[in-house]
mmCIF file of C-alpha atoms and ligand atoms in Angstrom:
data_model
loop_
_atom_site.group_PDB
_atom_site.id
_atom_site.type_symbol
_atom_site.label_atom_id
_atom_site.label_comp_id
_atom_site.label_asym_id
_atom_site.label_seq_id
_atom_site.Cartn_x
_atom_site.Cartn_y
_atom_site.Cartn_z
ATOM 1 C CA UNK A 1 0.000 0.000 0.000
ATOM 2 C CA UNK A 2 1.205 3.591 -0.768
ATOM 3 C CA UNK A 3 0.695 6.304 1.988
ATOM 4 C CA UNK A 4 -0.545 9.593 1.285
ATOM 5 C CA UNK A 5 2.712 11.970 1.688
ATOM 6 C CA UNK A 6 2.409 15.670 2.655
ATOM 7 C CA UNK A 7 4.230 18.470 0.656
ATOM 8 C CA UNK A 8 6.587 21.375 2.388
ATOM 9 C CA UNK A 9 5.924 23.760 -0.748
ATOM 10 C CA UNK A 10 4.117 23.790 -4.093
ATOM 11 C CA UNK A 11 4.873 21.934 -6.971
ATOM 12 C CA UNK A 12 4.377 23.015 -10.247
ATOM 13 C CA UNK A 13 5.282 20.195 -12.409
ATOM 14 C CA UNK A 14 4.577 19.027 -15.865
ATOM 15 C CA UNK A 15 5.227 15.607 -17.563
ATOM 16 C CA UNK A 16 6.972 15.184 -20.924
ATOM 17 C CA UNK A 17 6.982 11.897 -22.788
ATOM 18 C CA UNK A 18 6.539 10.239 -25.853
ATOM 19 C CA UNK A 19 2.843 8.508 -26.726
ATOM 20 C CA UNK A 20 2.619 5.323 -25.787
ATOM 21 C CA UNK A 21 5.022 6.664 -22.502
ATOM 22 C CA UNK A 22 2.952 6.588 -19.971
ATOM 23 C CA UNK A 23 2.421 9.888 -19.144
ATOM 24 C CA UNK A 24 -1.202 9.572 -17.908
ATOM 25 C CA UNK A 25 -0.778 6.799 -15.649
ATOM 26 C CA UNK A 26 2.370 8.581 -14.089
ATOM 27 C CA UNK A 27 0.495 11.718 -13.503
ATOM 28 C CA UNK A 28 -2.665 9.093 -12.170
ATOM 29 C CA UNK A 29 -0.187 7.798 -9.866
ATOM 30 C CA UNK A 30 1.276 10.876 -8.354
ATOM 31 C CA UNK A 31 -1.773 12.547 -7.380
ATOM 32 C CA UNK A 32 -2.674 10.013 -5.430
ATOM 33 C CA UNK A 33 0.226 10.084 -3.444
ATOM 34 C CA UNK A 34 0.483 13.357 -3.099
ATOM 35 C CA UNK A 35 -3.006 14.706 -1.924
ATOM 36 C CA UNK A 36 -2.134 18.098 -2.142
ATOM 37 C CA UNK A 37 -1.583 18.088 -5.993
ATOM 38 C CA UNK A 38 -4.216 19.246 -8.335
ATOM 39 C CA UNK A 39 -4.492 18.162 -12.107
ATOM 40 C CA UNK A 40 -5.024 21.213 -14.462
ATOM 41 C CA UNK A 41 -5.703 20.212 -18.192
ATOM 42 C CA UNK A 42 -5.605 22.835 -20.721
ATOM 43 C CA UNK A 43 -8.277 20.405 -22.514
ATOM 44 C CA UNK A 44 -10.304 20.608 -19.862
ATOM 45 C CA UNK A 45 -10.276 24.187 -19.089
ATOM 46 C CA UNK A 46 -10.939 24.970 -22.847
ATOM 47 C CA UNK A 47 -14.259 22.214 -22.643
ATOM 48 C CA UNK A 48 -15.837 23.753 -19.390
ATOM 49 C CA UNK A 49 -15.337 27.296 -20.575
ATOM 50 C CA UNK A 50 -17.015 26.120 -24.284
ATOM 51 C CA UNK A 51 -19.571 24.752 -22.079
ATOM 52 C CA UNK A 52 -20.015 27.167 -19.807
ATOM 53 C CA UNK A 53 -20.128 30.211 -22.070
ATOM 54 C CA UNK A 54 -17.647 32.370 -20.481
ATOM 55 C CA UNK A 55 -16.115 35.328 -22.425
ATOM 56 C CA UNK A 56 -13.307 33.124 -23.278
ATOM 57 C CA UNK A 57 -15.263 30.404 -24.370
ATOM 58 C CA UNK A 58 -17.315 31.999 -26.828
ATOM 59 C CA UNK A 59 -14.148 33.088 -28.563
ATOM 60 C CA UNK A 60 -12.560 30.106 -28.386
ATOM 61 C CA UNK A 61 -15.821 28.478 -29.649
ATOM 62 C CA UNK A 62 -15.964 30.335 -32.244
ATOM 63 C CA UNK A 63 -11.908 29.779 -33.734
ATOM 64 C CA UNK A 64 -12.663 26.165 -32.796
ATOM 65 C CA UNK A 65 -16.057 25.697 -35.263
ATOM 66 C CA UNK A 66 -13.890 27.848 -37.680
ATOM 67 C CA UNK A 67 -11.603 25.126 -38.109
ATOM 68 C CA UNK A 68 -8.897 27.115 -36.199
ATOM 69 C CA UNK A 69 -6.720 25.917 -33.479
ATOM 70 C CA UNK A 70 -7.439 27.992 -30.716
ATOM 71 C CA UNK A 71 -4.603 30.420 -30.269
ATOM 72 C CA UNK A 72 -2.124 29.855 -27.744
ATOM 73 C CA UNK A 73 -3.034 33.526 -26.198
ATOM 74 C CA UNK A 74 -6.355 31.887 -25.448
ATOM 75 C CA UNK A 75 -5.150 28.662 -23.640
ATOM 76 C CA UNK A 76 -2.713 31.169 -21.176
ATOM 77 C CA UNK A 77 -5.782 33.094 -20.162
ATOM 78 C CA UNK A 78 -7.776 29.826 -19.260
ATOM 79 C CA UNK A 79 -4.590 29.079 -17.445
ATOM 80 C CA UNK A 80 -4.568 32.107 -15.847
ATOM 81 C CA UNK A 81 -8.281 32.519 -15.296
ATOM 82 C CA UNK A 82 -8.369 29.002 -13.643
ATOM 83 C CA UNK A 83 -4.587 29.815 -11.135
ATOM 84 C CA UNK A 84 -6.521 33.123 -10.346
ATOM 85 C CA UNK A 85 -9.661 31.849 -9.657
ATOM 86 C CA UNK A 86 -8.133 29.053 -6.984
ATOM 87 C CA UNK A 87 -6.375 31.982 -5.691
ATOM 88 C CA UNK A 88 -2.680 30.678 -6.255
ATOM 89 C CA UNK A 89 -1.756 33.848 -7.917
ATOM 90 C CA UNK A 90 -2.028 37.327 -7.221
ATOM 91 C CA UNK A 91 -0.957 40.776 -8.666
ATOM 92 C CA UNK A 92 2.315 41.623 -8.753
ATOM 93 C CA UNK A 93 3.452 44.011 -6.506
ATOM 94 C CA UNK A 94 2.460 47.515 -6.804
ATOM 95 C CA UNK A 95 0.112 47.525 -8.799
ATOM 96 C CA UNK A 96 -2.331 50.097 -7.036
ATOM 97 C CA UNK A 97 -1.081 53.251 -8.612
ATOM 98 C CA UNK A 98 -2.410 55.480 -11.101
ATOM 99 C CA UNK A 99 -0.187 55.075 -14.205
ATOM 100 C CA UNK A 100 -1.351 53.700 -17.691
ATOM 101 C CA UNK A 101 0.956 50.194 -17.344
ATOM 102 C CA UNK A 102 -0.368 49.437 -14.115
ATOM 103 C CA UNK A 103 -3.885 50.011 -15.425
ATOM 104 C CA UNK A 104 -3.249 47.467 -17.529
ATOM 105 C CA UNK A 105 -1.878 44.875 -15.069
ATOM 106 C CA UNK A 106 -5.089 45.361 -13.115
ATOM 107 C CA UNK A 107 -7.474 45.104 -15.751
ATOM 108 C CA UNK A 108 -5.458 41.630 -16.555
ATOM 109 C CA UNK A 109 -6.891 40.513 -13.420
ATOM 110 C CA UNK A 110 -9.976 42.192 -13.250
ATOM 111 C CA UNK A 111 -13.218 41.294 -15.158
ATOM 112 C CA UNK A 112 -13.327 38.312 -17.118
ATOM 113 C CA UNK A 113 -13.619 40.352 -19.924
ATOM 114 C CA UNK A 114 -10.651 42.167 -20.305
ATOM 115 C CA UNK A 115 -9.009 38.504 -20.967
ATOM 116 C CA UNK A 116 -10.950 37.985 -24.100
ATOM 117 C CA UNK A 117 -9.897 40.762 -26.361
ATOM 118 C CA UNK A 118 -6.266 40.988 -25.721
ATOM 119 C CA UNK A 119 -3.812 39.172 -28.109
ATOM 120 C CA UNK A 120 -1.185 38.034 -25.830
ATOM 121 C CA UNK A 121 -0.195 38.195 -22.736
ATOM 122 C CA UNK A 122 2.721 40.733 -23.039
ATOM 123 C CA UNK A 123 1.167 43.344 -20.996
ATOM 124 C CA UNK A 124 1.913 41.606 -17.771
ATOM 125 C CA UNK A 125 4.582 43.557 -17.359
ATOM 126 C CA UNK A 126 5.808 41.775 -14.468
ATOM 127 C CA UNK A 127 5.129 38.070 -13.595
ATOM 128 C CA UNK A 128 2.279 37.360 -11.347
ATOM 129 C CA UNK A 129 2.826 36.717 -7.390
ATOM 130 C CA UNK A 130 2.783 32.698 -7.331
ATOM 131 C CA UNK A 131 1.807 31.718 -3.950
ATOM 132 C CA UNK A 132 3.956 28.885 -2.510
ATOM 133 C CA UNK A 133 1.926 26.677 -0.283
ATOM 134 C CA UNK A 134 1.759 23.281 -0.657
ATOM 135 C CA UNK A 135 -1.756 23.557 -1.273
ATOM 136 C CA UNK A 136 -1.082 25.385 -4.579
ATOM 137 C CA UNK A 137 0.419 22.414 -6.103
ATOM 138 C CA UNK A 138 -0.411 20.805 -9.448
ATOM 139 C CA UNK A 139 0.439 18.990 -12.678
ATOM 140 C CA UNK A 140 -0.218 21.123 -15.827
ATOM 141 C CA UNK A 141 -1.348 18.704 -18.570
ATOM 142 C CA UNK A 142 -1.814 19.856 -22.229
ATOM 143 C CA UNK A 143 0.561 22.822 -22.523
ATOM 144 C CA UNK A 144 3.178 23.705 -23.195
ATOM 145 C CA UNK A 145 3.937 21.528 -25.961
ATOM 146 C CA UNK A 146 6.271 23.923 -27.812
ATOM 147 C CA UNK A 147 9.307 25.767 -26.561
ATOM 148 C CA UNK A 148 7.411 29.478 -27.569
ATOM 149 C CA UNK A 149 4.607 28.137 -25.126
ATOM 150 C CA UNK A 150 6.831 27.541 -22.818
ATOM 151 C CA UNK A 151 8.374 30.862 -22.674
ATOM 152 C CA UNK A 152 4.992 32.098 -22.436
ATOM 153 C CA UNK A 153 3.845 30.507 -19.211
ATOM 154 C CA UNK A 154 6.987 31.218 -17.503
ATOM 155 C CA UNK A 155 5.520 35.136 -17.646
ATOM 156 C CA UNK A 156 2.471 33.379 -15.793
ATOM 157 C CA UNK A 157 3.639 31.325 -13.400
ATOM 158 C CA UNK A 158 7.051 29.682 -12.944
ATOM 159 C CA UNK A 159 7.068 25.430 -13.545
ATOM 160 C CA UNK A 160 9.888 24.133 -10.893
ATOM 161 C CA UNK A 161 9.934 20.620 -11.835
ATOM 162 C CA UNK A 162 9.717 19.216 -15.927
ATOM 163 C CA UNK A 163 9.657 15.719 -15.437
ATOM 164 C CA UNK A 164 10.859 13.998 -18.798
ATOM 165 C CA UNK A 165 9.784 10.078 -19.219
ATOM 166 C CA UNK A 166 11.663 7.823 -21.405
ATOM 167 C CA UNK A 167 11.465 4.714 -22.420
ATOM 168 C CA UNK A 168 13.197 3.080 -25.409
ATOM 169 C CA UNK A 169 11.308 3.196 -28.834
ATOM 170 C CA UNK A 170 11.470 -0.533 -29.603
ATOM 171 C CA UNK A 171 10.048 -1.447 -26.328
ATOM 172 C CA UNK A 172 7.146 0.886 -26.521
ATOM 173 C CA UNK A 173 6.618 -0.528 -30.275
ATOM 174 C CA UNK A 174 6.880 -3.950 -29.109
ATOM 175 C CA UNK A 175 4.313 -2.865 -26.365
ATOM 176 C CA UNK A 176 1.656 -1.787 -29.119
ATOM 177 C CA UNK A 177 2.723 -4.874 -31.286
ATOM 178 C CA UNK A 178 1.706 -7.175 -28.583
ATOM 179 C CA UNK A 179 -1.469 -5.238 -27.596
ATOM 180 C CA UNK A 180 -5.028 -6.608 -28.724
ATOM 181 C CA UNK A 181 -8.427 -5.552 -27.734
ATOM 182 C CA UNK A 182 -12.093 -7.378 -27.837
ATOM 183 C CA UNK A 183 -13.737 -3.972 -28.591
ATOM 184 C CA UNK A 184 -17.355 -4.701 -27.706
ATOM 185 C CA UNK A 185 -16.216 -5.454 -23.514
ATOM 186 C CA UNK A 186 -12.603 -3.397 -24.039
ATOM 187 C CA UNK A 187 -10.904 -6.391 -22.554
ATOM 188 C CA UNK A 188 -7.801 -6.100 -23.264
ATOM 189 C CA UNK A 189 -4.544 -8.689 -23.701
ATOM 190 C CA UNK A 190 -0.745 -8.251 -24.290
ATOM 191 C CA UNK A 191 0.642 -11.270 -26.119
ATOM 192 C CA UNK A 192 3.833 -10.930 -23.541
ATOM 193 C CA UNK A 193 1.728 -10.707 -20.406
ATOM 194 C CA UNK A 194 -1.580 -11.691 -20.455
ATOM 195 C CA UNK A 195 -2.147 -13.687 -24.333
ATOM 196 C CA UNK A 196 -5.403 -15.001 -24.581
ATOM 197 C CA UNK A 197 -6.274 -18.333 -24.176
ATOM 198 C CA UNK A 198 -6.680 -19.275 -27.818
ATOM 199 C CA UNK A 199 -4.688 -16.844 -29.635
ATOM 200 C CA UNK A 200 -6.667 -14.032 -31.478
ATOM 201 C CA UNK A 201 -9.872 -14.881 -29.603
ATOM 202 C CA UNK A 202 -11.848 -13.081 -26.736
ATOM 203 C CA UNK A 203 -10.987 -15.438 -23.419
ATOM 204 C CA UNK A 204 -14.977 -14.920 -22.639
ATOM 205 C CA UNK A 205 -16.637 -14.606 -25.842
ATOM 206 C CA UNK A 206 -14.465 -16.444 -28.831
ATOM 207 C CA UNK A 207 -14.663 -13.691 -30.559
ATOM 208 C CA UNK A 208 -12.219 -12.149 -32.737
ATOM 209 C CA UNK A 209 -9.319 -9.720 -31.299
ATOM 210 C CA UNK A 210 -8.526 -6.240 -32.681
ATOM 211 C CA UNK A 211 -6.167 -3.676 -32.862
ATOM 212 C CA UNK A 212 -6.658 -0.421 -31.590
ATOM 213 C CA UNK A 213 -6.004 2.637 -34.094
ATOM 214 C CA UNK A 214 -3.431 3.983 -31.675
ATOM 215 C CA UNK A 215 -1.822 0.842 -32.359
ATOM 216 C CA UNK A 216 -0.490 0.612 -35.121
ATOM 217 C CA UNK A 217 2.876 0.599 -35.511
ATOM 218 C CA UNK A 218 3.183 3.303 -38.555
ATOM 219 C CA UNK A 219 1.178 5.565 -36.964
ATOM 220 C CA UNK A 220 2.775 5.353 -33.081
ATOM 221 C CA UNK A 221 6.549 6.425 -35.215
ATOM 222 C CA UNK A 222 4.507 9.129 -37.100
ATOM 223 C CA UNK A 223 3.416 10.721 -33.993
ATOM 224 C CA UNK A 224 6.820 10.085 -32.297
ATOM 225 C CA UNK A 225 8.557 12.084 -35.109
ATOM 226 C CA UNK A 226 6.071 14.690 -34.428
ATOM 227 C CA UNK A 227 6.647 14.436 -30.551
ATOM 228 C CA UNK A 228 10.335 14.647 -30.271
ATOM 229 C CA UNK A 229 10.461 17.572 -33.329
ATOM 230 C CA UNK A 230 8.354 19.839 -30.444
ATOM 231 C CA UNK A 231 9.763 18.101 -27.179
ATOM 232 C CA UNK A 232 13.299 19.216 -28.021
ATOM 233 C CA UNK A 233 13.159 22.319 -27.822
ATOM 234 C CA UNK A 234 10.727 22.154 -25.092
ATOM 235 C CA UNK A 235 13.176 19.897 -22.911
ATOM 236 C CA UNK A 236 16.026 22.257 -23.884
ATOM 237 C CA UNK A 237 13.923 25.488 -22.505
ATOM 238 C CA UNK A 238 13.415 23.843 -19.254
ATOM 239 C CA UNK A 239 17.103 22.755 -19.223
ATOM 240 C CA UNK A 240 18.302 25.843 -19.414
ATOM 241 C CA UNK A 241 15.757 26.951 -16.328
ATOM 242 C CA UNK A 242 17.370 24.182 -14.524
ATOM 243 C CA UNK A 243 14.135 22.662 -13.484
ATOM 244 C CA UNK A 244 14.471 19.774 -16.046
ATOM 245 C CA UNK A 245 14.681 15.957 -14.500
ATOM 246 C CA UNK A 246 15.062 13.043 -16.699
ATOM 247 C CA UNK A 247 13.842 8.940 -15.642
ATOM 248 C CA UNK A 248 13.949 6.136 -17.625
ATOM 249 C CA UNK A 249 12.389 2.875 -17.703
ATOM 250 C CA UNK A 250 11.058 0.346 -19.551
ATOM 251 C CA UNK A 251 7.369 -0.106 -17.865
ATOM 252 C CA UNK A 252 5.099 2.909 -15.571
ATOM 253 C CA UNK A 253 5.900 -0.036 -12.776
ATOM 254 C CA UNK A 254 9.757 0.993 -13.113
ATOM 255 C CA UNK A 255 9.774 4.682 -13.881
ATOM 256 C CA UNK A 256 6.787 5.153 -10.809
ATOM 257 C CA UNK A 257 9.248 4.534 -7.744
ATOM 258 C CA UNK A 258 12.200 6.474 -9.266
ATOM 259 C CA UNK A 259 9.740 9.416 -9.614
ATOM 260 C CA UNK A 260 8.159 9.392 -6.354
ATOM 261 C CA UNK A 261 11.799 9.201 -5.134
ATOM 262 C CA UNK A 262 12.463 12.709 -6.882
ATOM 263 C CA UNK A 263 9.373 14.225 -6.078
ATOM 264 C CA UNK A 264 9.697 13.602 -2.292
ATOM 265 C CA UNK A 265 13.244 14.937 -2.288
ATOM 266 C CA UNK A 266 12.147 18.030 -3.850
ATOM 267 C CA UNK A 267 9.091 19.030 -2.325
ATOM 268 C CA UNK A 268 7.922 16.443 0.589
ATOM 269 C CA UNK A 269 7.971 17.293 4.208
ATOM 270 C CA UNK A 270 10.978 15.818 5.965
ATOM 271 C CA UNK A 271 10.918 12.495 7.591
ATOM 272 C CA UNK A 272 8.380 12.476 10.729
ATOM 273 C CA UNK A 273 9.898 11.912 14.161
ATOM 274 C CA UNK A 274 8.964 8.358 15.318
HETATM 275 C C1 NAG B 301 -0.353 -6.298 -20.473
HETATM 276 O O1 NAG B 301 -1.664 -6.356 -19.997
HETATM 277 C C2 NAG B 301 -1.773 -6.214 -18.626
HETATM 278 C C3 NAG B 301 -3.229 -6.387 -18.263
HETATM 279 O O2 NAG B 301 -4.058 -5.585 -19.062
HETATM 280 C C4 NAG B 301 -1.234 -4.876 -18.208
HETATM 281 O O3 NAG B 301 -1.300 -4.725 -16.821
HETATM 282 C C5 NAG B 301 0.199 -4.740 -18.664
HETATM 283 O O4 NAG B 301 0.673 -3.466 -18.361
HETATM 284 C C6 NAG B 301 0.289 -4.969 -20.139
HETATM 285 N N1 NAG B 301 1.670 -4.951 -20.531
HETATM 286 C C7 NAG B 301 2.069 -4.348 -21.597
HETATM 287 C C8 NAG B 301 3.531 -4.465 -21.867
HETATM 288 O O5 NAG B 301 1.306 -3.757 -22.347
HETATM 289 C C1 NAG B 302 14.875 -2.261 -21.168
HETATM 290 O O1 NAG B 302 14.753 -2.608 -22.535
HETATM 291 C C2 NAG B 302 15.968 -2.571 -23.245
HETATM 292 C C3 NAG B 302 15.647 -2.755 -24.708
HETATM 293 O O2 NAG B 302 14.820 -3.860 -24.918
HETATM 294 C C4 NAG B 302 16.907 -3.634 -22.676
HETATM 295 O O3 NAG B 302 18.129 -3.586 -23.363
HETATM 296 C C5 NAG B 302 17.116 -3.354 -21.196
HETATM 297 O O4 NAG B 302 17.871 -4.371 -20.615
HETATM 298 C C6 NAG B 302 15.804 -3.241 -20.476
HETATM 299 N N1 NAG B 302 16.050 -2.817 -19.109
HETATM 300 C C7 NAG B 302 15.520 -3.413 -18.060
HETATM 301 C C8 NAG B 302 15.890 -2.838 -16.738
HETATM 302 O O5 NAG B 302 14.752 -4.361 -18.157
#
């Protein structure tokens, strides 16, 4: 069993891996062990606002039924909206005062609406106040996925831990090779682990096995090409922050304990007194 472990100071931590990584079931994982962290998904920030009908979502709506990808500007105000709202950023300092700039800094965290019409977030002309309780601790999920974005949300709120996942290519391929699914119960069997009974047959049913789109083999390296073209960068930003830790492994079971390991180090209270 894995006990719940406290935190001495936020986290602000994102997860970088290739598909087919892991990434999901690390992130599952860690905020279960650590209480205190929050998941925020640009995905699901963008949905609730679209369903909601907020300023932002209207807009967003709109570039989205346009066939656009909604502009990065956009996703950094959800983000922003949503750290404000849970009150784990503030104004910077000084912003009470009468001149235009400062104006402009307030209205960025005024009414909702002075989000929507501004193109980027430049006019924050200093960073936001992140608070640093343990409370205010979460996993970003979704963004960034470019080194621009990146630079972007570092005007927002600073990340202090960019945790990259690795595993080697030809296991994750062999992974998908040996994966097959009975879609109609979404049972699912790994010829190394778990092979069904008969080969290619449901255990329960006799029926046939699948494949699932995601995997196919052709289309997992096509979306790895795409993945590491962005991710470089991306890891290379955070490298240069310092805030960039690597694990390896060749299953979540492996790469879980090393991770924990890290994270406790970095932002878990001290060992208790027995
Ligand atoms: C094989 O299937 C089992 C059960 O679904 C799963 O726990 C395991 O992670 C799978 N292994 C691989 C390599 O996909
Ligand atoms: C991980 O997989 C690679 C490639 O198949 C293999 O060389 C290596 O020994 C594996 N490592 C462990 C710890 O199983």
């Amino acid at each position: 069993m894995l006990n719940n472990m406290g935190l001495s100071k936020a986290a602000r931590i994102i997860l970088v891996g290739a598909p087919g990584v892991g990434k999901g079931t690390q992130a599952e994982r860690l905020l279960q062990r650590f209480p205190q962290l929050s998941a925020i998904s640009s995905g699901d920030l963008l949905r609730d606002n679209v369903k909601n009908q907020t300023p932002l979502g209207i807009k967003a709506e709109s570039a989205i039924k346009s066939g656009a990808l909604v502009p990065d500007a956009m996703i950094l105000r959800l983000i922003l909206h949503e750290l404000k709202h849970r009150g784990w950023i503030q104004p910077p300092k000084g912003t009470v005062g009468l001149n235009l700039s400062t104006t402009a800094r307030e209205q960025d965290f005024g009414a909702e609406d002075h989000f929507v019409n501004s193109p980027t977030l430049a006019n924050l002309a200093a960073p936001p106040r992140t608070s640093d309780d343990p409370s205010a601790s979460f996993i970003l999920d979704g963004f960034p996925r470019t080194a621009g974005q990146a630079g972007q949300l570092d005007n927002l709120i600073p990340i202090n831990l960019v945790v990259s996942l690795r595993t080697p290519a030809e296991v994750i391929i062999e992974r998908i090779a040996g994966r097959w699914v009975h879609a109609p119960s979404g049972r699912v069997y790994n010829t190394t682990f778990n092979a069904p009974k008969v080969a290619g047959r449901d255990d329960i049913t006799g029926e046939k096995l699948t494949k699932r789109e995601d995997d196919d083999e052709e289309t997992w390296m096509n979306r790895l090409a795409k993945f590491e073209e962005t991710s470089e960068p991306l890891l290379n930003h955070y490298a240069q922050k310092g805030v960039l830790w690597e694990v390896s492994g060749n299953s979540s079971d492996e790469i879980s304990p090393k991770l924990f390991k890290e994270f406790e180090e970095r932002f878990a209270e001290g060992p208790r007194d027995p």
